[in-house]
Amino acid sequence: MTDEQKPTQTEATPPSTGGRPGGAPGGRPKMMVDLDPSGQVTQREPDRAQRQFLNYAFYKLDPAFRRLSQIERDELKAEFLAAAQGWVDDAPAEKGIIQRSYSLVGVRGDVDFMLWRIAFDVREFQEAQARLNRTRLMGYLTQPYNFVSMQKRSQYVNRVEGSGHGLEILPGQGKYLFIYPFIKTRPWYDLTPHSRQGMMDEHIYASGPFKGVRINTSYSYGIDDQEFVVSFDSDYPQEFVDLVHRLRYTEASMYTLRDTPMFTCVKKELADVMGDLG
């Protein structure tokens, strides 16, 4: 399978368990608690394996753009589209470049569209934005939000025997993408490993029936203001609303410090995103 076809195991979704939420054929799987999640007791060596970096870049259009003539607007949008697509087309396959585009026109007032970028080197995001900065349309755009994160193996889901070792992000499969930055409270990290694992087991079990929602969990420790960025691919907004509501009743939710702003993004080709701008 390619990088875009492999599933990811995350902290908030159960692994494949033979059709039984939180379980396996014949019973619940054996849970293996990580008694040294920080690695400070065992002095685990740093992991320098190649990982995917993620960038959720949100843009807001200045209304002055819409006062330009139709010919000028079309010209600027075409130039921007070529620059954004060039970042993908010009990159060799080994760079792992992926880009998805989403419209937020009519959904939020503070942003108009979002580019979801994935690469093996965070410097690729600088190259992507530099290309856009050289377009005239960027003179009419600001970036109210810009999140950077990295994927890595979950210490909770991968404590399930047989859960697999998928690490690759599976981007942009649904009609909608729901995104928010996420921070745990400090007391969460003061809990015992068994306490945290038990809460995450409940969290995973509660989310089991929601098969129409796929989560991509990424980590921002030390590289951005939040601790995680979570994004949920789905064709069913109503299922996502019910999932979030259900998870409010789990014990782990008591240790959430911040999980806003929340963004509802509508998947569209970038040419259609440009069309939404006017």
Short mmCIF file of C-alpha atoms in Angstrom, two decimals:
data_model
loop_
_atom_site.label_atom_id
_atom_site.label_comp_id
_atom_site.label_asym_id
_atom_site.label_seq_id
_atom_site.Cartn_x
_atom_site.Cartn_y
_atom_site.Cartn_z
CA MET A 1 0.00 0.00 0.00
CA THR A 2 1.05 3.59 -0.52
CA ASP A 3 1.45 6.13 2.29
CA GLU A 4 -1.99 7.50 1.48
CA GLN A 5 -3.63 4.07 1.70
CA LYS A 6 -2.28 2.87 5.06
CA PRO A 7 -4.43 3.46 8.16
CA THR A 8 -3.17 5.19 11.26
CA GLN A 9 -3.62 3.96 14.82
CA THR A 10 -4.41 6.84 17.15
CA GLU A 11 -5.29 7.64 20.74
CA ALA A 12 -8.99 8.12 20.18
CA THR A 13 -10.00 5.32 17.83
CA PRO A 14 -10.04 1.58 18.43
CA PRO A 15 -7.96 -0.74 16.27
CA SER A 16 -9.63 -3.38 14.14
CA THR A 17 -11.15 -5.85 16.59
CA GLY A 18 -13.16 -8.27 14.53
CA GLY A 19 -16.34 -6.20 14.62
CA ARG A 20 -16.64 -5.91 18.42
CA PRO A 21 -16.07 -2.38 19.76
CA GLY A 22 -13.11 -2.43 22.09
CA GLY A 23 -12.88 -6.20 21.83
CA ALA A 24 -11.76 -9.12 19.69
CA PRO A 25 -13.33 -12.40 18.57
CA GLY A 26 -13.83 -14.41 21.73
CA GLY A 27 -13.35 -11.55 24.18
CA ARG A 28 -11.60 -8.28 25.00
CA PRO A 29 -7.97 -7.98 23.87
CA LYS A 30 -5.14 -8.13 26.34
CA MET A 31 -4.11 -4.61 27.34
CA MET A 32 -0.43 -3.86 27.91
CA VAL A 33 0.12 -0.77 30.04
CA ASP A 34 3.24 1.27 29.29
CA LEU A 35 4.68 1.74 32.77
CA ASP A 36 7.31 4.22 31.57
CA PRO A 37 5.54 6.45 29.01
CA SER A 38 8.10 9.26 29.33
CA GLY A 39 11.07 6.93 28.96
CA GLN A 40 12.89 8.55 31.87
CA VAL A 41 13.13 5.34 33.92
CA THR A 42 14.35 3.05 31.15
CA GLN A 43 16.29 5.90 29.49
CA ARG A 44 14.94 4.98 26.07
CA GLU A 45 17.01 6.24 23.18
CA PRO A 46 15.57 9.11 21.10
CA ASP A 47 13.54 8.00 18.10
CA ARG A 48 14.99 9.56 14.94
CA ALA A 49 12.93 7.53 12.50
CA GLN A 50 11.33 9.41 9.63
CA ARG A 51 7.86 10.71 10.46
CA GLN A 52 5.20 12.73 8.73
CA PHE A 53 4.83 16.39 9.66
CA LEU A 54 1.41 18.01 9.28
CA ASN A 55 0.47 21.60 8.59
CA TYR A 56 -3.09 22.93 8.80
CA ALA A 57 -2.88 26.38 7.17
CA PHE A 58 -6.00 28.57 7.37
CA TYR A 59 -6.51 31.66 5.19
CA LYS A 60 -8.85 34.66 5.34
CA LEU A 61 -9.60 36.83 2.30
CA ASP A 62 -9.69 40.63 2.43
CA PRO A 63 -13.07 41.81 1.00
CA ALA A 64 -11.10 44.34 -1.09
CA PHE A 65 -10.32 41.45 -3.43
CA ARG A 66 -13.97 41.25 -4.46
CA ARG A 67 -13.88 44.87 -5.61
CA LEU A 68 -11.39 43.96 -8.34
CA SER A 69 -12.68 43.29 -11.84
CA GLN A 70 -13.69 39.73 -12.71
CA ILE A 71 -10.73 39.44 -15.07
CA GLU A 72 -8.29 40.47 -12.33
CA ARG A 73 -9.85 38.11 -9.80
CA ASP A 74 -9.67 35.16 -12.18
CA GLU A 75 -6.05 35.96 -13.03
CA LEU A 76 -4.98 36.15 -9.38
CA LYS A 77 -6.79 32.94 -8.46
CA ALA A 78 -5.23 31.07 -11.38
CA GLU A 79 -1.76 32.24 -10.35
CA PHE A 80 -2.35 31.13 -6.74
CA LEU A 81 -3.71 27.77 -7.88
CA ALA A 82 -0.64 27.12 -10.03
CA ALA A 83 1.71 27.98 -7.16
CA ALA A 84 -0.09 25.71 -4.71
CA GLN A 85 -0.24 22.81 -7.15
CA GLY A 86 3.37 23.32 -8.16
CA TRP A 87 4.50 22.51 -4.62
CA VAL A 88 3.00 19.04 -5.07
CA ASP A 89 3.85 18.44 -8.73
CA ASP A 90 7.50 19.52 -8.48
CA ALA A 91 8.33 17.36 -5.45
CA PRO A 92 9.96 13.92 -5.86
CA ALA A 93 8.00 11.02 -4.36
CA GLU A 94 10.48 10.43 -1.53
CA LYS A 95 9.53 13.78 0.05
CA GLY A 96 6.10 12.37 0.87
CA ILE A 97 4.29 15.55 -0.19
CA ILE A 98 0.50 15.48 0.22
CA GLN A 99 -1.92 18.42 0.01
CA ARG A 100 -5.68 18.59 0.52
CA SER A 101 -7.86 21.68 0.17
CA TYR A 102 -11.01 22.66 2.06
CA SER A 103 -13.50 25.52 1.97
CA LEU A 104 -14.86 27.17 5.12
CA VAL A 105 -16.86 29.86 3.31
CA GLY A 106 -20.20 30.22 5.06
CA VAL A 107 -19.11 27.93 7.90
CA ARG A 108 -16.81 30.22 9.89
CA GLY A 109 -16.46 33.98 9.78
CA ASP A 110 -12.75 34.22 10.58
CA VAL A 111 -11.35 31.88 7.88
CA ASP A 112 -12.29 31.14 4.27
CA PHE A 113 -10.23 28.09 3.31
CA MET A 114 -7.63 25.65 4.60
CA LEU A 115 -4.73 23.75 3.05
CA TRP A 116 -3.80 20.51 4.77
CA ARG A 117 -0.16 19.74 3.97
CA ILE A 118 1.85 16.64 4.86
CA ALA A 119 5.60 16.13 4.35
CA PHE A 120 8.57 14.30 5.86
CA ASP A 121 10.45 17.56 6.45
CA VAL A 122 8.90 20.56 8.19
CA ARG A 123 10.94 22.83 5.92
CA GLU A 124 8.72 21.76 3.04
CA PHE A 125 5.94 23.86 4.58
CA GLN A 126 8.18 26.91 4.31
CA GLU A 127 8.70 26.17 0.63
CA ALA A 128 4.95 25.74 0.12
CA GLN A 129 4.14 29.08 1.76
CA ALA A 130 7.02 30.87 0.04
CA ARG A 131 5.55 29.87 -3.32
CA LEU A 132 2.19 31.30 -2.28
CA ASN A 133 3.80 34.47 -0.90
CA ARG A 134 5.11 35.24 -4.36
CA THR A 135 1.58 35.37 -5.77
CA ARG A 136 -0.48 38.53 -5.93
CA LEU A 137 -3.45 36.89 -4.20
CA MET A 138 -1.44 36.58 -0.98
CA GLY A 139 -1.56 40.38 -0.84
CA TYR A 140 -5.26 39.90 -0.06
CA LEU A 141 -4.88 36.95 2.33
CA THR A 142 -4.02 36.64 6.03
CA GLN A 143 -3.46 33.50 8.11
CA PRO A 144 -5.53 33.66 11.32
CA TYR A 145 -4.48 30.10 12.24
CA ASN A 146 -1.58 27.86 11.29
CA PHE A 147 -0.95 24.58 13.14
CA VAL A 148 2.14 22.37 12.89
CA SER A 149 2.30 18.84 14.29
CA MET A 150 3.87 15.41 13.80
CA GLN A 151 2.50 11.88 13.74
CA LYS A 152 3.86 9.22 16.09
CA ARG A 153 2.78 5.93 17.56
CA SER A 154 0.09 6.12 20.24
CA GLN A 155 1.14 4.82 23.65
CA TYR A 156 -2.47 3.79 24.32
CA VAL A 157 -3.86 2.07 21.23
CA ASN A 158 -0.66 0.17 20.53
CA ARG A 159 -0.88 -1.37 23.99
CA VAL A 160 -3.49 -3.67 22.43
CA GLU A 161 -1.98 -6.92 21.21
CA GLY A 162 -2.43 -7.37 17.47
CA SER A 163 -3.37 -3.74 16.86
CA GLY A 164 -0.73 -3.36 14.18
CA HIS A 165 1.88 -0.69 13.74
CA GLY A 166 0.31 1.62 11.15
CA LEU A 167 1.70 5.13 11.49
CA GLU A 168 0.87 6.81 8.22
CA ILE A 169 -1.77 9.51 8.14
CA LEU A 170 -4.72 8.75 5.86
CA PRO A 171 -5.67 12.24 4.70
CA GLY A 172 -8.81 13.67 3.21
CA GLN A 173 -10.98 10.60 2.72
CA GLY A 174 -14.25 12.17 3.89
CA LYS A 175 -16.42 14.95 2.54
CA TYR A 176 -15.75 16.86 5.76
CA LEU A 177 -12.76 17.39 8.01
CA PHE A 178 -13.28 18.51 11.61
CA ILE A 179 -10.15 19.98 13.21
CA TYR A 180 -9.17 21.35 16.59
CA PRO A 181 -5.99 21.92 18.63
CA PHE A 182 -5.99 20.05 21.92
CA ILE A 183 -4.26 20.46 25.31
CA LYS A 184 -4.44 18.18 28.36
CA THR A 185 -4.33 19.54 31.90
CA ARG A 186 -1.10 19.15 33.89
CA PRO A 187 -2.78 16.80 36.41
CA TRP A 188 -3.25 14.32 33.53
CA TYR A 189 0.49 13.76 33.39
CA ASP A 190 0.61 13.26 37.17
CA LEU A 191 -1.73 10.25 36.99
CA THR A 192 -0.32 6.74 37.17
CA PRO A 193 0.15 4.91 33.84
CA HIS A 194 -2.61 2.47 34.84
CA SER A 195 -5.04 5.34 35.53
CA ARG A 196 -4.37 6.99 32.18
CA GLN A 197 -4.59 3.69 30.30
CA GLY A 198 -7.90 2.85 31.99
CA MET A 199 -9.39 6.19 30.99
CA MET A 200 -8.15 5.82 27.42
CA ASP A 201 -9.59 2.28 27.26
CA GLU A 202 -12.98 3.77 28.18
CA HIS A 203 -12.46 6.54 25.62
CA ILE A 204 -11.60 4.01 22.89
CA TYR A 205 -14.50 1.73 23.81
CA ALA A 206 -16.99 4.62 23.78
CA SER A 207 -15.92 5.67 20.30
CA GLY A 208 -16.05 2.12 18.90
CA PRO A 209 -19.52 2.24 17.28
CA PHE A 210 -18.76 5.39 15.30
CA LYS A 211 -17.33 3.67 12.23
CA GLY A 212 -18.11 6.61 9.94
CA VAL A 213 -15.57 8.88 11.67
CA ARG A 214 -11.83 8.44 11.13
CA ILE A 215 -9.43 10.31 13.41
CA ASN A 216 -5.92 11.54 12.63
CA THR A 217 -4.09 12.38 15.86
CA SER A 218 -0.84 14.33 15.59
CA TYR A 219 1.51 15.69 18.23
CA SER A 220 2.82 19.23 18.71
CA TYR A 221 4.91 18.95 21.90
CA GLY A 222 7.67 21.55 21.60
CA ILE A 223 6.92 22.58 18.01
CA ASP A 224 3.68 24.55 18.41
CA ASP A 225 1.47 26.03 21.12
CA GLN A 226 -0.91 23.07 21.48
CA GLU A 227 -0.04 19.50 22.52
CA PHE A 228 -2.06 17.74 19.82
CA VAL A 229 -3.93 18.54 16.64
CA VAL A 230 -6.80 16.16 15.98
CA SER A 231 -8.67 15.98 12.70
CA PHE A 232 -11.66 13.80 11.92
CA ASP A 233 -12.53 12.66 8.41
CA SER A 234 -16.18 11.82 7.87
CA ASP A 235 -19.08 11.91 5.43
CA TYR A 236 -21.50 12.28 8.33
CA PRO A 237 -21.41 15.47 10.43
CA GLN A 238 -24.27 14.18 12.56
CA GLU A 239 -22.19 11.13 13.54
CA PHE A 240 -19.28 13.33 14.53
CA VAL A 241 -21.52 15.54 16.71
CA ASP A 242 -22.86 12.44 18.47
CA LEU A 243 -19.34 11.05 18.95
CA VAL A 244 -18.07 14.26 20.57
CA HIS A 245 -21.17 14.40 22.76
CA ARG A 246 -20.65 10.82 23.94
CA LEU A 247 -16.99 11.40 24.73
CA ARG A 248 -17.93 14.30 27.02
CA TYR A 249 -19.22 11.66 29.44
CA THR A 250 -15.93 9.76 29.64
CA GLU A 251 -13.56 10.28 32.57
CA ALA A 252 -10.67 11.37 30.34
CA SER A 253 -12.65 14.44 29.23
CA MET A 254 -12.22 15.89 32.74
CA TYR A 255 -8.54 16.37 31.91
CA THR A 256 -9.10 18.48 28.79
CA LEU A 257 -7.73 22.00 29.23
CA ARG A 258 -8.56 23.34 25.75
CA ASP A 259 -10.06 21.92 22.57
CA THR A 260 -10.95 25.08 20.64
CA PRO A 261 -11.16 26.63 18.10
CA MET A 262 -13.04 23.94 16.19
CA PHE A 263 -13.22 24.02 12.41
CA THR A 264 -15.72 22.36 10.06
CA CYS A 265 -13.97 22.08 6.70
CA VAL A 266 -15.69 21.06 3.44
CA LYS A 267 -13.44 19.08 1.10
CA LYS A 268 -13.15 20.63 -2.37
CA GLU A 269 -10.69 20.78 -5.22
CA LEU A 270 -8.57 23.92 -4.90
CA ALA A 271 -10.08 25.38 -8.08
CA ASP A 272 -13.52 25.13 -6.47
CA VAL A 273 -12.16 26.61 -3.24
CA MET A 274 -10.93 29.59 -5.27
CA GLY A 275 -14.38 29.87 -6.83
CA ASP A 276 -15.94 30.19 -3.38
CA LEU A 277 -13.83 33.30 -2.74
CA GLY A 278 -15.74 35.30 -5.36
#
